[in-house]
């Protein structure tokens, strides 16, 4: 019977593995990696099979990702119920409510902060009342060991005015203000459309380009009017932009950004999406964002790209000591 081959790959990490008799974790160059291999081999060692995993590491950046990859194989092949949770930069290996192993970062963790709550999973507050957006973030951060809340769980919190002149300023305002008010770790985003020939407009004013309270149809009509004398598609280049900011008390905020390049079409196309999706042609495809399915859009959009960057740098940011 052919053994199942497992693979995980992103821009910074790439592993290939299988469940086998002769196990181990190696790199193509045989270099040592910062990973709790000895501890894992003792926990999961089998008298007949030894450490029953063979993993080849082609790119390595995140101990969390590699440990998650190893546990996923063990769960599928050995019927285990293992999970890894991040807490203040430490990795907690848990099965059925039992703590099996704790892997600490080299610089250690702050004792008071680490033990300040009896909850194993930390909470991330998303600065939105949009349940759809919250659902997307919950699916992402649940895998990182976080419970996710949104502003609907805190009805007494004031609305934060987006008075910034940049996407980062607005996202920081929301994240850092709410973090100070609640004492919680908060994720906020600010997104919009940037059109090159318009000097980056509508930018942070994307939702109110045609005036306060403008509808999507009115904003699209305003954009087409502004581009009426731009006759070549190549001169109508644009980007959907997202800035994400994570704020936590006594910690420097984490900021990631992403752009989704494309062009502004001469007329709307497609019935999906919202905002400027009917006018935004994705890259060189000739297809508008509104012609994509939700799954297609979520796999390549500006927000998807920003979230991917965030997930890559979030573990190392969490491990940094408080100010």
mmCIF file of C-alpha atoms in Angstrom:
data_model
loop_
_atom_site.group_PDB
_atom_site.id
_atom_site.type_symbol
_atom_site.label_atom_id
_atom_site.label_comp_id
_atom_site.label_asym_id
_atom_site.label_seq_id
_atom_site.Cartn_x
_atom_site.Cartn_y
_atom_site.Cartn_z
ATOM 1 C CA UNK A 1 0.000 0.000 0.000
ATOM 2 C CA UNK A 2 1.391 3.406 -0.964
ATOM 3 C CA UNK A 3 2.099 5.717 1.960
ATOM 4 C CA UNK A 4 0.234 9.015 2.014
ATOM 5 C CA UNK A 5 2.465 12.017 1.412
ATOM 6 C CA UNK A 6 1.706 15.179 3.374
ATOM 7 C CA UNK A 7 2.821 18.666 2.348
ATOM 8 C CA UNK A 8 2.662 22.193 3.712
ATOM 9 C CA UNK A 9 3.980 25.107 1.638
ATOM 10 C CA UNK A 10 3.909 28.891 1.843
ATOM 11 C CA UNK A 11 6.407 31.693 1.148
ATOM 12 C CA UNK A 12 8.476 30.962 4.273
ATOM 13 C CA UNK A 13 7.853 27.313 5.180
ATOM 14 C CA UNK A 14 7.796 24.125 3.127
ATOM 15 C CA UNK A 15 7.614 20.582 4.538
ATOM 16 C CA UNK A 16 6.968 17.170 3.077
ATOM 17 C CA UNK A 17 6.238 14.212 5.362
ATOM 18 C CA UNK A 18 4.913 10.705 5.768
ATOM 19 C CA UNK A 19 4.036 8.291 8.553
ATOM 20 C CA UNK A 20 6.690 5.580 8.486
ATOM 21 C CA UNK A 21 8.731 3.138 10.533
ATOM 22 C CA UNK A 22 12.016 4.972 10.157
ATOM 23 C CA UNK A 23 11.260 8.484 11.318
ATOM 24 C CA UNK A 24 12.953 11.783 11.853
ATOM 25 C CA UNK A 25 13.059 15.381 10.717
ATOM 26 C CA UNK A 26 15.808 16.499 8.390
ATOM 27 C CA UNK A 27 16.694 19.352 6.093
ATOM 28 C CA UNK A 28 18.167 19.074 2.622
ATOM 29 C CA UNK A 29 21.404 20.582 3.916
ATOM 30 C CA UNK A 30 21.358 18.667 7.235
ATOM 31 C CA UNK A 31 21.447 21.976 9.103
ATOM 32 C CA UNK A 32 20.048 22.081 12.619
ATOM 33 C CA UNK A 33 16.694 23.754 13.116
ATOM 34 C CA UNK A 34 15.150 25.272 16.217
ATOM 35 C CA UNK A 35 12.564 22.579 16.851
ATOM 36 C CA UNK A 36 11.736 20.349 19.879
ATOM 37 C CA UNK A 37 12.556 17.105 18.024
ATOM 38 C CA UNK A 38 14.012 15.254 21.019
ATOM 39 C CA UNK A 39 11.026 16.026 23.231
ATOM 40 C CA UNK A 40 8.579 14.948 20.525
ATOM 41 C CA UNK A 41 10.458 11.738 19.828
ATOM 42 C CA UNK A 42 10.212 10.835 23.525
ATOM 43 C CA UNK A 43 6.498 11.637 23.756
ATOM 44 C CA UNK A 44 5.486 9.765 20.589
ATOM 45 C CA UNK A 45 8.118 7.055 20.410
ATOM 46 C CA UNK A 46 6.866 3.564 19.577
ATOM 47 C CA UNK A 47 8.903 0.477 20.569
ATOM 48 C CA UNK A 48 8.513 -1.050 17.122
ATOM 49 C CA UNK A 49 8.341 2.045 14.946
ATOM 50 C CA UNK A 50 10.544 4.487 16.809
ATOM 51 C CA UNK A 51 9.538 8.079 16.078
ATOM 52 C CA UNK A 52 6.985 7.219 13.371
ATOM 53 C CA UNK A 53 7.390 10.283 11.169
ATOM 54 C CA UNK A 54 9.636 11.170 8.263
ATOM 55 C CA UNK A 55 9.650 14.902 7.527
ATOM 56 C CA UNK A 56 11.870 16.745 5.080
ATOM 57 C CA UNK A 57 12.137 20.493 5.664
ATOM 58 C CA UNK A 58 12.756 22.446 2.469
ATOM 59 C CA UNK A 59 12.118 25.915 3.954
ATOM 60 C CA UNK A 60 11.907 26.718 7.648
ATOM 61 C CA UNK A 61 10.792 29.831 9.479
ATOM 62 C CA UNK A 62 8.118 28.970 12.042
ATOM 63 C CA UNK A 63 8.374 26.323 14.794
ATOM 64 C CA UNK A 64 4.607 26.685 15.234
ATOM 65 C CA UNK A 65 3.891 25.745 11.624
ATOM 66 C CA UNK A 66 6.246 22.767 11.657
ATOM 67 C CA UNK A 67 4.836 21.490 14.955
ATOM 68 C CA UNK A 68 1.292 21.891 13.597
ATOM 69 C CA UNK A 69 2.300 19.927 10.498
ATOM 70 C CA UNK A 70 3.740 17.071 12.593
ATOM 71 C CA UNK A 71 0.679 16.932 14.853
ATOM 72 C CA UNK A 72 -1.678 16.905 11.874
ATOM 73 C CA UNK A 73 0.034 13.769 10.549
ATOM 74 C CA UNK A 74 -0.111 12.091 13.971
ATOM 75 C CA UNK A 75 -3.794 12.957 14.361
ATOM 76 C CA UNK A 76 -4.670 11.464 10.982
ATOM 77 C CA UNK A 77 -2.437 8.411 11.064
ATOM 78 C CA UNK A 78 -2.414 7.484 14.743
ATOM 79 C CA UNK A 79 -5.889 8.632 15.721
ATOM 80 C CA UNK A 80 -4.588 11.221 18.171
ATOM 81 C CA UNK A 81 -6.343 14.431 19.226
ATOM 82 C CA UNK A 82 -3.348 16.731 19.477
ATOM 83 C CA UNK A 83 -3.300 20.497 19.165
ATOM 84 C CA UNK A 84 -0.736 23.244 19.585
ATOM 85 C CA UNK A 85 -1.652 26.558 21.176
ATOM 86 C CA UNK A 86 0.475 29.692 21.249
ATOM 87 C CA UNK A 87 0.604 31.626 24.480
ATOM 88 C CA UNK A 88 2.867 34.655 24.906
ATOM 89 C CA UNK A 89 5.278 33.176 22.355
ATOM 90 C CA UNK A 90 5.345 29.735 23.994
ATOM 91 C CA UNK A 91 3.994 26.621 22.257
ATOM 92 C CA UNK A 92 1.709 24.390 24.337
ATOM 93 C CA UNK A 93 1.201 20.822 23.160
ATOM 94 C CA UNK A 94 -2.206 19.596 24.375
ATOM 95 C CA UNK A 95 -4.294 16.454 23.965
ATOM 96 C CA UNK A 96 -7.804 16.012 25.375
ATOM 97 C CA UNK A 97 -7.285 18.781 27.895
ATOM 98 C CA UNK A 98 -3.922 17.419 29.070
ATOM 99 C CA UNK A 99 -0.743 19.492 28.733
ATOM 100 C CA UNK A 100 1.979 17.244 27.287
ATOM 101 C CA UNK A 101 4.779 19.679 26.587
ATOM 102 C CA UNK A 102 5.664 23.390 26.706
ATOM 103 C CA UNK A 103 8.227 24.840 24.316
ATOM 104 C CA UNK A 104 9.467 28.269 25.435
ATOM 105 C CA UNK A 105 11.088 30.913 23.212
ATOM 106 C CA UNK A 106 14.810 31.429 23.784
ATOM 107 C CA UNK A 107 14.229 34.725 25.583
ATOM 108 C CA UNK A 108 11.655 33.117 27.879
ATOM 109 C CA UNK A 109 8.271 34.575 28.804
ATOM 110 C CA UNK A 110 7.063 37.035 31.411
ATOM 111 C CA UNK A 111 5.844 34.905 34.325
ATOM 112 C CA UNK A 112 3.063 37.233 35.521
ATOM 113 C CA UNK A 113 1.676 37.709 32.031
ATOM 114 C CA UNK A 114 1.884 34.002 31.222
ATOM 115 C CA UNK A 115 -0.081 32.977 34.328
ATOM 116 C CA UNK A 116 -2.402 35.992 34.598
ATOM 117 C CA UNK A 117 -5.450 34.015 33.458
ATOM 118 C CA UNK A 118 -6.685 30.485 33.946
ATOM 119 C CA UNK A 119 -7.785 30.302 30.303
ATOM 120 C CA UNK A 120 -5.406 28.376 28.076
ATOM 121 C CA UNK A 121 -6.568 30.050 24.885
ATOM 122 C CA UNK A 122 -6.060 33.787 24.558
ATOM 123 C CA UNK A 123 -8.713 36.078 23.094
ATOM 124 C CA UNK A 124 -8.416 38.301 20.023
ATOM 125 C CA UNK A 125 -10.985 41.089 19.636
ATOM 126 C CA UNK A 126 -11.782 42.036 16.032
ATOM 127 C CA UNK A 127 -12.644 45.738 15.742
ATOM 128 C CA UNK A 128 -15.776 45.201 13.678
ATOM 129 C CA UNK A 129 -19.468 44.488 14.099
ATOM 130 C CA UNK A 130 -19.544 42.596 10.807
ATOM 131 C CA UNK A 131 -20.242 38.948 11.642
ATOM 132 C CA UNK A 132 -19.150 37.778 8.185
ATOM 133 C CA UNK A 133 -15.708 39.338 8.568
ATOM 134 C CA UNK A 134 -15.505 37.984 12.116
ATOM 135 C CA UNK A 135 -16.274 34.474 10.858
ATOM 136 C CA UNK A 136 -13.364 34.674 8.405
ATOM 137 C CA UNK A 137 -10.930 35.794 11.108
ATOM 138 C CA UNK A 138 -12.259 33.204 13.572
ATOM 139 C CA UNK A 139 -11.495 30.394 11.122
ATOM 140 C CA UNK A 140 -7.946 31.682 10.735
ATOM 141 C CA UNK A 141 -7.098 32.366 14.378
ATOM 142 C CA UNK A 142 -8.800 29.276 15.778
ATOM 143 C CA UNK A 143 -5.966 27.314 14.149
ATOM 144 C CA UNK A 144 -3.485 29.529 16.006
ATOM 145 C CA UNK A 145 -5.123 28.797 19.352
ATOM 146 C CA UNK A 146 -7.143 31.998 19.818
ATOM 147 C CA UNK A 147 -10.774 32.631 20.669
ATOM 148 C CA UNK A 148 -12.232 35.487 18.580
ATOM 149 C CA UNK A 149 -14.708 38.145 19.676
ATOM 150 C CA UNK A 150 -16.015 41.251 17.925
ATOM 151 C CA UNK A 151 -17.512 44.597 18.938
ATOM 152 C CA UNK A 152 -20.994 43.087 19.182
ATOM 153 C CA UNK A 153 -19.740 41.424 22.385
ATOM 154 C CA UNK A 154 -19.030 44.921 23.784
ATOM 155 C CA UNK A 155 -22.105 47.051 22.974
ATOM 156 C CA UNK A 156 -21.050 49.846 25.342
ATOM 157 C CA UNK A 157 -17.820 50.587 23.469
ATOM 158 C CA UNK A 158 -17.896 53.900 21.581
ATOM 159 C CA UNK A 159 -17.532 54.100 17.816
ATOM 160 C CA UNK A 160 -14.005 55.150 16.850
ATOM 161 C CA UNK A 161 -14.011 57.934 14.257
ATOM 162 C CA UNK A 162 -11.753 57.158 11.278
ATOM 163 C CA UNK A 163 -10.110 60.587 11.085
ATOM 164 C CA UNK A 164 -6.751 59.396 9.763
ATOM 165 C CA UNK A 165 -5.317 60.425 6.394
ATOM 166 C CA UNK A 166 -3.877 56.980 5.662
ATOM 167 C CA UNK A 167 -5.086 53.389 5.916
ATOM 168 C CA UNK A 168 -2.572 52.692 8.685
ATOM 169 C CA UNK A 169 -3.648 55.719 10.712
ATOM 170 C CA UNK A 170 -7.292 54.608 10.608
ATOM 171 C CA UNK A 171 -6.504 50.986 11.438
ATOM 172 C CA UNK A 172 -4.233 52.100 14.299
ATOM 173 C CA UNK A 173 -6.917 54.419 15.654
ATOM 174 C CA UNK A 174 -9.406 51.565 15.868
ATOM 175 C CA UNK A 175 -7.028 48.881 17.145
ATOM 176 C CA UNK A 176 -5.100 50.939 19.698
ATOM 177 C CA UNK A 177 -8.098 52.872 21.032
ATOM 178 C CA UNK A 178 -10.172 49.738 21.617
ATOM 179 C CA UNK A 179 -7.177 47.895 23.082
ATOM 180 C CA UNK A 180 -6.678 50.689 25.642
ATOM 181 C CA UNK A 181 -10.378 50.709 26.524
ATOM 182 C CA UNK A 182 -10.656 46.932 26.955
ATOM 183 C CA UNK A 183 -7.133 45.808 27.860
ATOM 184 C CA UNK A 184 -7.432 43.179 25.139
ATOM 185 C CA UNK A 185 -5.480 42.270 22.027
ATOM 186 C CA UNK A 186 -7.336 43.899 19.114
ATOM 187 C CA UNK A 187 -7.178 43.452 15.336
ATOM 188 C CA UNK A 188 -8.447 46.251 13.086
ATOM 189 C CA UNK A 189 -8.319 46.769 9.344
ATOM 190 C CA UNK A 190 -8.819 49.603 6.897
ATOM 191 C CA UNK A 191 -9.250 48.946 3.199
ATOM 192 C CA UNK A 192 -9.976 50.842 0.011
ATOM 193 C CA UNK A 193 -9.296 51.378 -3.673
ATOM 194 C CA UNK A 194 -6.314 53.333 -4.988
ATOM 195 C CA UNK A 195 -6.352 54.531 -8.615
ATOM 196 C CA UNK A 196 -2.929 55.601 -9.886
ATOM 197 C CA UNK A 197 -4.027 58.270 -12.360
ATOM 198 C CA UNK A 198 -6.117 59.867 -9.590
ATOM 199 C CA UNK A 199 -3.123 60.104 -7.280
ATOM 200 C CA UNK A 200 -4.302 57.225 -5.092
ATOM 201 C CA UNK A 201 -7.928 58.336 -4.749
ATOM 202 C CA UNK A 202 -10.458 57.393 -3.559
ATOM 203 C CA UNK A 203 -8.136 55.801 -0.961
ATOM 204 C CA UNK A 204 -9.285 56.177 2.629
ATOM 205 C CA UNK A 205 -12.405 57.917 1.303
ATOM 206 C CA UNK A 206 -13.446 54.874 -0.778
ATOM 207 C CA UNK A 207 -16.698 54.286 1.107
ATOM 208 C CA UNK A 208 -17.719 57.957 0.847
ATOM 209 C CA UNK A 209 -16.159 58.955 -2.492
ATOM 210 C CA UNK A 210 -19.475 60.321 -3.776
ATOM 211 C CA UNK A 211 -20.335 61.842 -0.384
ATOM 212 C CA UNK A 212 -21.165 60.738 3.156
ATOM 213 C CA UNK A 213 -23.700 57.930 3.058
ATOM 214 C CA UNK A 214 -23.126 57.257 -0.656
ATOM 215 C CA UNK A 215 -24.233 53.917 -2.072
ATOM 216 C CA UNK A 216 -21.957 51.534 -3.961
ATOM 217 C CA UNK A 217 -23.700 52.501 -7.204
ATOM 218 C CA UNK A 218 -23.081 56.207 -6.525
ATOM 219 C CA UNK A 219 -19.414 55.629 -5.695
ATOM 220 C CA UNK A 220 -18.930 53.589 -8.868
ATOM 221 C CA UNK A 221 -20.604 56.291 -10.967
ATOM 222 C CA UNK A 222 -18.349 58.929 -9.391
ATOM 223 C CA UNK A 223 -15.253 56.861 -10.197
ATOM 224 C CA UNK A 224 -16.290 56.364 -13.833
ATOM 225 C CA UNK A 225 -16.901 60.109 -14.118
ATOM 226 C CA UNK A 226 -13.417 60.903 -12.786
ATOM 227 C CA UNK A 227 -11.881 58.522 -15.346
ATOM 228 C CA UNK A 228 -14.059 59.596 -18.288
ATOM 229 C CA UNK A 229 -11.115 61.122 -20.176
ATOM 230 C CA UNK A 230 -8.753 58.168 -19.550
ATOM 231 C CA UNK A 231 -9.327 56.099 -22.694
ATOM 232 C CA UNK A 232 -6.614 53.411 -22.451
ATOM 233 C CA UNK A 233 -7.083 50.529 -20.007
ATOM 234 C CA UNK A 234 -3.346 50.468 -19.305
ATOM 235 C CA UNK A 235 -3.657 54.003 -17.913
ATOM 236 C CA UNK A 236 -6.452 52.978 -15.531
ATOM 237 C CA UNK A 237 -4.268 50.871 -13.210
ATOM 238 C CA UNK A 238 -5.423 50.509 -9.624
ATOM 239 C CA UNK A 239 -4.991 48.480 -6.456
ATOM 240 C CA UNK A 240 -7.316 47.313 -3.748
ATOM 241 C CA UNK A 241 -5.416 47.902 -0.490
ATOM 242 C CA UNK A 242 -5.709 46.521 3.048
ATOM 243 C CA UNK A 243 -3.803 47.476 6.185
ATOM 244 C CA UNK A 244 -4.143 45.271 9.264
ATOM 245 C CA UNK A 245 -3.051 46.424 12.720
ATOM 246 C CA UNK A 246 -2.893 44.251 15.844
ATOM 247 C CA UNK A 247 -2.626 46.190 19.112
ATOM 248 C CA UNK A 248 -2.047 44.897 22.618
ATOM 249 C CA UNK A 249 -1.512 46.777 25.906
ATOM 250 C CA UNK A 250 2.124 47.668 26.569
ATOM 251 C CA UNK A 251 3.231 46.272 23.206
ATOM 252 C CA UNK A 252 4.286 47.886 19.936
ATOM 253 C CA UNK A 253 1.515 47.346 17.390
ATOM 254 C CA UNK A 254 1.944 44.900 14.514
ATOM 255 C CA UNK A 255 1.241 46.326 11.037
ATOM 256 C CA UNK A 256 0.932 44.442 7.735
ATOM 257 C CA UNK A 257 -0.231 45.691 4.344
ATOM 258 C CA UNK A 258 -1.153 44.144 1.008
ATOM 259 C CA UNK A 259 -2.225 45.312 -2.449
ATOM 260 C CA UNK A 260 -4.304 43.501 -5.065
ATOM 261 C CA UNK A 261 -3.336 44.966 -8.471
ATOM 262 C CA UNK A 262 -5.676 45.454 -11.407
ATOM 263 C CA UNK A 263 -7.413 48.007 -13.608
ATOM 264 C CA UNK A 264 -10.634 50.020 -13.582
ATOM 265 C CA UNK A 265 -12.981 48.865 -16.329
ATOM 266 C CA UNK A 266 -15.094 51.192 -18.486
ATOM 267 C CA UNK A 267 -18.339 49.660 -17.239
ATOM 268 C CA UNK A 268 -19.462 47.349 -14.431
ATOM 269 C CA UNK A 269 -19.238 43.568 -14.899
ATOM 270 C CA UNK A 270 -20.500 40.792 -12.642
ATOM 271 C CA UNK A 271 -23.068 40.512 -9.879
ATOM 272 C CA UNK A 272 -20.982 39.249 -6.933
ATOM 273 C CA UNK A 273 -19.100 41.181 -4.296
ATOM 274 C CA UNK A 274 -19.730 44.771 -3.247
ATOM 275 C CA UNK A 275 -18.179 48.234 -3.410
ATOM 276 C CA UNK A 276 -15.992 48.700 -6.475
ATOM 277 C CA UNK A 277 -15.868 44.975 -7.321
ATOM 278 C CA UNK A 278 -17.896 45.352 -10.581
ATOM 279 C CA UNK A 279 -15.358 47.870 -11.957
ATOM 280 C CA UNK A 280 -12.124 46.297 -10.695
ATOM 281 C CA UNK A 281 -10.459 44.028 -13.261
ATOM 282 C CA UNK A 282 -8.236 41.511 -11.510
ATOM 283 C CA UNK A 283 -4.630 41.729 -12.727
ATOM 284 C CA UNK A 284 -4.362 40.827 -16.417
ATOM 285 C CA UNK A 285 -7.275 38.373 -16.342
ATOM 286 C CA UNK A 286 -9.881 40.705 -17.816
ATOM 287 C CA UNK A 287 -12.320 39.374 -15.225
ATOM 288 C CA UNK A 288 -13.837 41.713 -12.669
ATOM 289 C CA UNK A 289 -13.766 41.026 -8.954
ATOM 290 C CA UNK A 290 -17.575 40.823 -9.092
ATOM 291 C CA UNK A 291 -17.291 37.891 -11.540
ATOM 292 C CA UNK A 292 -15.324 35.807 -9.036
ATOM 293 C CA UNK A 293 -16.946 33.409 -6.616
ATOM 294 C CA UNK A 294 -16.561 34.201 -2.927
ATOM 295 C CA UNK A 295 -14.035 31.371 -2.616
ATOM 296 C CA UNK A 296 -11.985 32.680 -5.554
ATOM 297 C CA UNK A 297 -11.991 36.198 -4.183
ATOM 298 C CA UNK A 298 -11.080 35.142 -0.652
ATOM 299 C CA UNK A 299 -8.107 33.154 -1.946
ATOM 300 C CA UNK A 300 -6.439 36.087 -3.740
ATOM 301 C CA UNK A 301 -7.885 39.409 -2.586
ATOM 302 C CA UNK A 302 -6.051 42.222 -0.805
ATOM 303 C CA UNK A 303 -7.532 41.108 2.522
ATOM 304 C CA UNK A 304 -6.520 37.481 1.886
ATOM 305 C CA UNK A 305 -2.961 38.557 1.048
ATOM 306 C CA UNK A 306 -2.772 40.765 4.151
ATOM 307 C CA UNK A 307 -4.083 38.000 6.408
ATOM 308 C CA UNK A 308 -1.522 35.585 4.964
ATOM 309 C CA UNK A 309 1.264 38.037 5.806
ATOM 310 C CA UNK A 310 -0.203 38.553 9.271
ATOM 311 C CA UNK A 311 -0.308 34.828 10.043
ATOM 312 C CA UNK A 312 3.335 34.491 8.979
ATOM 313 C CA UNK A 313 4.639 37.207 11.328
ATOM 314 C CA UNK A 314 2.099 36.934 14.172
ATOM 315 C CA UNK A 315 3.891 34.165 16.143
ATOM 316 C CA UNK A 316 7.197 36.060 16.295
ATOM 317 C CA UNK A 317 5.379 39.288 17.232
ATOM 318 C CA UNK A 318 3.571 37.497 20.053
ATOM 319 C CA UNK A 319 6.866 36.201 21.434
ATOM 320 C CA UNK A 320 8.324 39.715 21.807
ATOM 321 C CA UNK A 321 8.356 41.011 25.413
ATOM 322 C CA UNK A 322 6.010 43.792 26.465
ATOM 323 C CA UNK A 323 7.296 47.374 26.561
#
